[in-house]
Amino acid sequence: MKRALALLILAAPLAACGLRPLYGTGAGSATASALGEIEVAPIDERSGWLLRNALVDRLAVGGDSTARYRLDVIIDDDITKFGLRGDAGATRERRTLRTRYQLIDLATGETLVDATAGSDAGIDITSSPYATVAAEQSALERLSMEVADDIVARLALYFDRTRGQ
């Protein structure tokens, strides 16, 4: 009984801390519906295609709503070799995916958000070129999902702050 009372007393201040879920009532929240109103402009290269697909998957919360915003993304996909062996061959690679994205209001043409996001992954270079290429592609797929998650989270925070959910 004392333990339950102590937990209740300790938990009471948490109710007044001001924390609330970002998506509020789920798919019907103002933040979720705003995310559903974003169209993603085409992005160059295979890495751009993967990132665009990941963004479209995450932003399609609102269903069949008319786009009020456009997300323009510029992507930089880079592989750097390092960790040299005695024969001057590389033993590791670092794949870096960096983006600059802008959220544009289609009604006014105003840039609402101008930010960057990125992630990187380390890749072991093996004696099999096929395995190395497969590892590079797998890393790119993971990085695309991570960067898309980061962009969507930041856009959700923007809409949460500006729409005062």
PDB file of C-alpha atoms in Angstrom:
ATOM      1  CA  MET A   1       0.000   0.000   0.000  1.00  0.00           C
ATOM      2  CA  LYS A   2       2.809   2.415   0.911  1.00  0.00           C
ATOM      3  CA  ARG A   3       4.623   1.554  -2.282  1.00  0.00           C
ATOM      4  CA  ALA A   4       1.541   2.246  -4.436  1.00  0.00           C
ATOM      5  CA  LEU A   5       0.967   5.554  -2.653  1.00  0.00           C
ATOM      6  CA  ALA A   6       4.610   6.541  -3.166  1.00  0.00           C
ATOM      7  CA  LEU A   7       4.396   5.739  -6.903  1.00  0.00           C
ATOM      8  CA  LEU A   8       1.209   7.780  -7.193  1.00  0.00           C
ATOM      9  CA  ILE A   9       2.820  10.765  -5.469  1.00  0.00           C
ATOM     10  CA  LEU A  10       5.923  10.512  -7.689  1.00  0.00           C
ATOM     11  CA  ALA A  11       3.832  10.193 -10.878  1.00  0.00           C
ATOM     12  CA  ALA A  12       1.584  13.201 -10.137  1.00  0.00           C
ATOM     13  CA  PRO A  13       4.118  15.865 -11.273  1.00  0.00           C
ATOM     14  CA  LEU A  14       4.507  14.085 -14.632  1.00  0.00           C
ATOM     15  CA  ALA A  15       0.887  14.856 -15.501  1.00  0.00           C
ATOM     16  CA  ALA A  16       1.635  18.575 -15.328  1.00  0.00           C
ATOM     17  CA  CYS A  17       4.933  18.501 -17.237  1.00  0.00           C
ATOM     18  CA  GLY A  18       3.366  19.584 -20.535  1.00  0.00           C
ATOM     19  CA  LEU A  19       4.402  16.535 -22.529  1.00  0.00           C
ATOM     20  CA  ARG A  20       1.859  15.408 -25.086  1.00  0.00           C
ATOM     21  CA  PRO A  21       1.931  13.066 -28.056  1.00  0.00           C
ATOM     22  CA  LEU A  22       3.121  14.697 -31.280  1.00  0.00           C
ATOM     23  CA  TYR A  23       0.360  13.118 -33.320  1.00  0.00           C
ATOM     24  CA  GLY A  24      -2.282  13.769 -30.652  1.00  0.00           C
ATOM     25  CA  THR A  25      -5.342  11.816 -31.688  1.00  0.00           C
ATOM     26  CA  GLY A  26      -3.546   9.767 -34.333  1.00  0.00           C
ATOM     27  CA  ALA A  27      -4.286  10.031 -38.055  1.00  0.00           C
ATOM     28  CA  GLY A  28      -6.976  12.654 -37.398  1.00  0.00           C
ATOM     29  CA  SER A  29      -4.648  15.109 -35.681  1.00  0.00           C
ATOM     30  CA  ALA A  30      -3.716  18.452 -37.217  1.00  0.00           C
ATOM     31  CA  THR A  31      -0.075  17.391 -37.500  1.00  0.00           C
ATOM     32  CA  ALA A  32      -0.886  14.121 -39.262  1.00  0.00           C
ATOM     33  CA  SER A  33      -3.294  15.790 -41.683  1.00  0.00           C
ATOM     34  CA  ALA A  34      -0.708  18.499 -42.480  1.00  0.00           C
ATOM     35  CA  LEU A  35       1.879  15.823 -43.252  1.00  0.00           C
ATOM     36  CA  GLY A  36      -0.652  14.219 -45.597  1.00  0.00           C
ATOM     37  CA  GLU A  37      -0.873  17.493 -47.543  1.00  0.00           C
ATOM     38  CA  ILE A  38       2.772  17.363 -48.653  1.00  0.00           C
ATOM     39  CA  GLU A  39       3.742  16.272 -52.142  1.00  0.00           C
ATOM     40  CA  VAL A  40       7.331  15.149 -52.615  1.00  0.00           C
ATOM     41  CA  ALA A  41       9.049  16.450 -55.745  1.00  0.00           C
ATOM     42  CA  PRO A  42      11.098  13.936 -57.768  1.00  0.00           C
ATOM     43  CA  ILE A  43      14.689  13.486 -56.584  1.00  0.00           C
ATOM     44  CA  ASP A  44      17.555  12.581 -58.951  1.00  0.00           C
ATOM     45  CA  GLU A  45      19.558   9.329 -58.922  1.00  0.00           C
ATOM     46  CA  ARG A  46      18.753   5.913 -57.441  1.00  0.00           C
ATOM     47  CA  SER A  47      19.420   7.197 -53.928  1.00  0.00           C
ATOM     48  CA  GLY A  48      16.891   9.968 -54.578  1.00  0.00           C
ATOM     49  CA  TRP A  49      14.322   7.448 -55.786  1.00  0.00           C
ATOM     50  CA  LEU A  50      14.751   5.407 -52.606  1.00  0.00           C
ATOM     51  CA  LEU A  51      14.528   8.489 -50.401  1.00  0.00           C
ATOM     52  CA  ARG A  52      11.461   9.818 -52.227  1.00  0.00           C
ATOM     53  CA  ASN A  53       9.669   6.469 -51.847  1.00  0.00           C
ATOM     54  CA  ALA A  54      10.490   6.391 -48.132  1.00  0.00           C
ATOM     55  CA  LEU A  55       9.190   9.954 -47.720  1.00  0.00           C
ATOM     56  CA  VAL A  56       5.973   9.245 -49.650  1.00  0.00           C
ATOM     57  CA  ASP A  57       5.359   6.151 -47.497  1.00  0.00           C
ATOM     58  CA  ARG A  58       5.766   8.143 -44.295  1.00  0.00           C
ATOM     59  CA  LEU A  59       3.861  11.257 -45.375  1.00  0.00           C
ATOM     60  CA  ALA A  60       0.796   9.527 -46.813  1.00  0.00           C
ATOM     61  CA  VAL A  61      -1.033   9.797 -43.500  1.00  0.00           C
ATOM     62  CA  GLY A  62      -3.987  11.900 -44.622  1.00  0.00           C
ATOM     63  CA  GLY A  63      -5.069   9.762 -47.572  1.00  0.00           C
ATOM     64  CA  ASP A  64      -6.528  11.538 -50.631  1.00  0.00           C
ATOM     65  CA  SER A  65      -5.992  15.142 -49.640  1.00  0.00           C
ATOM     66  CA  THR A  66      -5.004  17.937 -51.978  1.00  0.00           C
ATOM     67  CA  ALA A  67      -1.381  19.009 -51.706  1.00  0.00           C
ATOM     68  CA  ARG A  68      -0.873  22.340 -49.967  1.00  0.00           C
ATOM     69  CA  TYR A  69       2.898  21.962 -49.662  1.00  0.00           C
ATOM     70  CA  ARG A  70       5.764  20.687 -51.790  1.00  0.00           C
ATOM     71  CA  LEU A  71       8.903  19.114 -50.384  1.00  0.00           C
ATOM     72  CA  ASP A  72      11.987  19.790 -52.517  1.00  0.00           C
ATOM     73  CA  VAL A  73      15.007  17.641 -51.693  1.00  0.00           C
ATOM     74  CA  ILE A  74      18.583  17.892 -52.947  1.00  0.00           C
ATOM     75  CA  ILE A  75      20.598  14.790 -52.180  1.00  0.00           C
ATOM     76  CA  ASP A  76      24.329  14.099 -51.840  1.00  0.00           C
ATOM     77  CA  ASP A  77      25.269  10.407 -51.806  1.00  0.00           C
ATOM     78  CA  ASP A  78      28.977   9.775 -51.252  1.00  0.00           C
ATOM     79  CA  ILE A  79      31.180   6.718 -50.660  1.00  0.00           C
ATOM     80  CA  THR A  80      34.630   7.280 -49.178  1.00  0.00           C
ATOM     81  CA  LYS A  81      37.214   4.497 -48.931  1.00  0.00           C
ATOM     82  CA  PHE A  82      39.603   4.331 -45.981  1.00  0.00           C
ATOM     83  CA  GLY A  83      41.461   1.822 -43.815  1.00  0.00           C
ATOM     84  CA  LEU A  84      44.271   0.937 -46.208  1.00  0.00           C
ATOM     85  CA  ARG A  85      45.911  -2.494 -46.292  1.00  0.00           C
ATOM     86  CA  GLY A  86      49.584  -3.113 -47.017  1.00  0.00           C
ATOM     87  CA  ASP A  87      48.849  -3.449 -50.740  1.00  0.00           C
ATOM     88  CA  ALA A  88      47.154   0.015 -50.740  1.00  0.00           C
ATOM     89  CA  GLY A  89      43.666  -1.513 -51.034  1.00  0.00           C
ATOM     90  CA  ALA A  90      40.882  -0.153 -48.848  1.00  0.00           C
ATOM     91  CA  THR A  91      39.325  -2.273 -46.104  1.00  0.00           C
ATOM     92  CA  ARG A  92      36.379  -0.009 -45.188  1.00  0.00           C
ATOM     93  CA  GLU A  93      34.016   2.430 -46.797  1.00  0.00           C
ATOM     94  CA  ARG A  94      31.782   5.104 -45.377  1.00  0.00           C
ATOM     95  CA  ARG A  95      28.536   5.759 -47.217  1.00  0.00           C
ATOM     96  CA  THR A  96      27.123   9.194 -46.437  1.00  0.00           C
ATOM     97  CA  LEU A  97      23.670  10.393 -47.436  1.00  0.00           C
ATOM     98  CA  ARG A  98      23.088  14.118 -46.890  1.00  0.00           C
ATOM     99  CA  THR A  99      20.077  16.149 -47.922  1.00  0.00           C
ATOM    100  CA  ARG A 100      18.931  19.715 -48.011  1.00  0.00           C
ATOM    101  CA  TYR A 101      15.167  19.955 -47.996  1.00  0.00           C
ATOM    102  CA  GLN A 102      12.718  22.816 -48.318  1.00  0.00           C
ATOM    103  CA  LEU A 103       9.020  22.822 -47.526  1.00  0.00           C
ATOM    104  CA  ILE A 104       7.261  25.193 -49.919  1.00  0.00           C
ATOM    105  CA  ASP A 105       3.742  26.571 -49.408  1.00  0.00           C
ATOM    106  CA  LEU A 106       2.119  26.066 -52.823  1.00  0.00           C
ATOM    107  CA  ALA A 107      -0.368  28.945 -52.334  1.00  0.00           C
ATOM    108  CA  THR A 108       2.235  31.621 -51.632  1.00  0.00           C
ATOM    109  CA  GLY A 109       5.507  30.101 -52.871  1.00  0.00           C
ATOM    110  CA  GLU A 110       7.024  30.859 -49.459  1.00  0.00           C
ATOM    111  CA  THR A 111       9.712  28.569 -48.071  1.00  0.00           C
ATOM    112  CA  LEU A 112       8.444  27.429 -44.678  1.00  0.00           C
ATOM    113  CA  VAL A 113      11.267  25.069 -43.730  1.00  0.00           C
ATOM    114  CA  ASP A 114      14.828  25.039 -45.069  1.00  0.00           C
ATOM    115  CA  ALA A 115      16.957  22.438 -43.305  1.00  0.00           C
ATOM    116  CA  THR A 116      19.369  19.559 -43.718  1.00  0.00           C
ATOM    117  CA  ALA A 117      19.336  15.924 -42.682  1.00  0.00           C
ATOM    118  CA  GLY A 118      21.797  13.123 -43.119  1.00  0.00           C
ATOM    119  CA  SER A 119      23.171   9.850 -41.936  1.00  0.00           C
ATOM    120  CA  ASP A 120      26.125   7.596 -42.652  1.00  0.00           C
ATOM    121  CA  ALA A 121      27.073   3.933 -42.441  1.00  0.00           C
ATOM    122  CA  GLY A 122      30.310   1.990 -42.348  1.00  0.00           C
ATOM    123  CA  ILE A 123      30.821  -0.854 -44.813  1.00  0.00           C
ATOM    124  CA  ASP A 124      33.435  -3.619 -44.738  1.00  0.00           C
ATOM    125  CA  ILE A 125      35.114  -4.276 -48.087  1.00  0.00           C
ATOM    126  CA  THR A 126      35.367  -8.016 -48.626  1.00  0.00           C
ATOM    127  CA  SER A 127      37.291 -10.080 -51.139  1.00  0.00           C
ATOM    128  CA  SER A 128      34.033 -10.576 -53.048  1.00  0.00           C
ATOM    129  CA  PRO A 129      33.095  -7.527 -55.148  1.00  0.00           C
ATOM    130  CA  TYR A 130      29.478  -8.749 -55.236  1.00  0.00           C
ATOM    131  CA  ALA A 131      29.272  -8.793 -51.437  1.00  0.00           C
ATOM    132  CA  THR A 132      30.720  -5.282 -51.247  1.00  0.00           C
ATOM    133  CA  VAL A 133      28.236  -3.929 -53.801  1.00  0.00           C
ATOM    134  CA  ALA A 134      25.383  -5.678 -51.954  1.00  0.00           C
ATOM    135  CA  ALA A 135      26.543  -4.114 -48.675  1.00  0.00           C
ATOM    136  CA  GLU A 136      26.686  -0.675 -50.321  1.00  0.00           C
ATOM    137  CA  GLN A 137      23.132  -1.045 -51.650  1.00  0.00           C
ATOM    138  CA  SER A 138      21.841  -2.329 -48.323  1.00  0.00           C
ATOM    139  CA  ALA A 139      23.462   0.618 -46.552  1.00  0.00           C
ATOM    140  CA  LEU A 140      21.838   3.029 -49.018  1.00  0.00           C
ATOM    141  CA  GLU A 141      18.396   1.532 -48.372  1.00  0.00           C
ATOM    142  CA  ARG A 142      18.850   1.852 -44.594  1.00  0.00           C
ATOM    143  CA  LEU A 143      20.210   5.386 -44.880  1.00  0.00           C
ATOM    144  CA  SER A 144      17.257   6.428 -47.054  1.00  0.00           C
ATOM    145  CA  MET A 145      14.836   5.219 -44.384  1.00  0.00           C
ATOM    146  CA  GLU A 146      16.772   6.928 -41.586  1.00  0.00           C
ATOM    147  CA  VAL A 147      16.946  10.246 -43.418  1.00  0.00           C
ATOM    148  CA  ALA A 148      13.244  10.039 -44.349  1.00  0.00           C
ATOM    149  CA  ASP A 149      12.362   9.397 -40.696  1.00  0.00           C
ATOM    150  CA  ASP A 150      14.436  12.416 -39.662  1.00  0.00           C
ATOM    151  CA  ILE A 151      12.845  14.716 -42.257  1.00  0.00           C
ATOM    152  CA  VAL A 152       9.292  13.634 -41.393  1.00  0.00           C
ATOM    153  CA  ALA A 153       9.924  14.037 -37.657  1.00  0.00           C
ATOM    154  CA  ARG A 154      11.239  17.573 -38.170  1.00  0.00           C
ATOM    155  CA  LEU A 155       8.297  18.475 -40.417  1.00  0.00           C
ATOM    156  CA  ALA A 156       5.894  17.075 -37.832  1.00  0.00           C
ATOM    157  CA  LEU A 157       7.512  19.262 -35.163  1.00  0.00           C
ATOM    158  CA  TYR A 158       7.192  22.284 -37.474  1.00  0.00           C
ATOM    159  CA  PHE A 159       3.473  21.666 -38.041  1.00  0.00           C
ATOM    160  CA  ASP A 160       2.895  20.941 -34.371  1.00  0.00           C
ATOM    161  CA  ARG A 161       4.451  24.268 -33.393  1.00  0.00           C
ATOM    162  CA  THR A 162       2.829  26.371 -36.093  1.00  0.00           C
ATOM    163  CA  ARG A 163      -0.651  24.861 -36.002  1.00  0.00           C
ATOM    164  CA  GLY A 164      -0.812  24.798 -32.200  1.00  0.00           C
ATOM    165  CA  GLN A 165      -2.416  21.382 -31.949  1.00  0.00           C
TER     166      GLN A 165
END
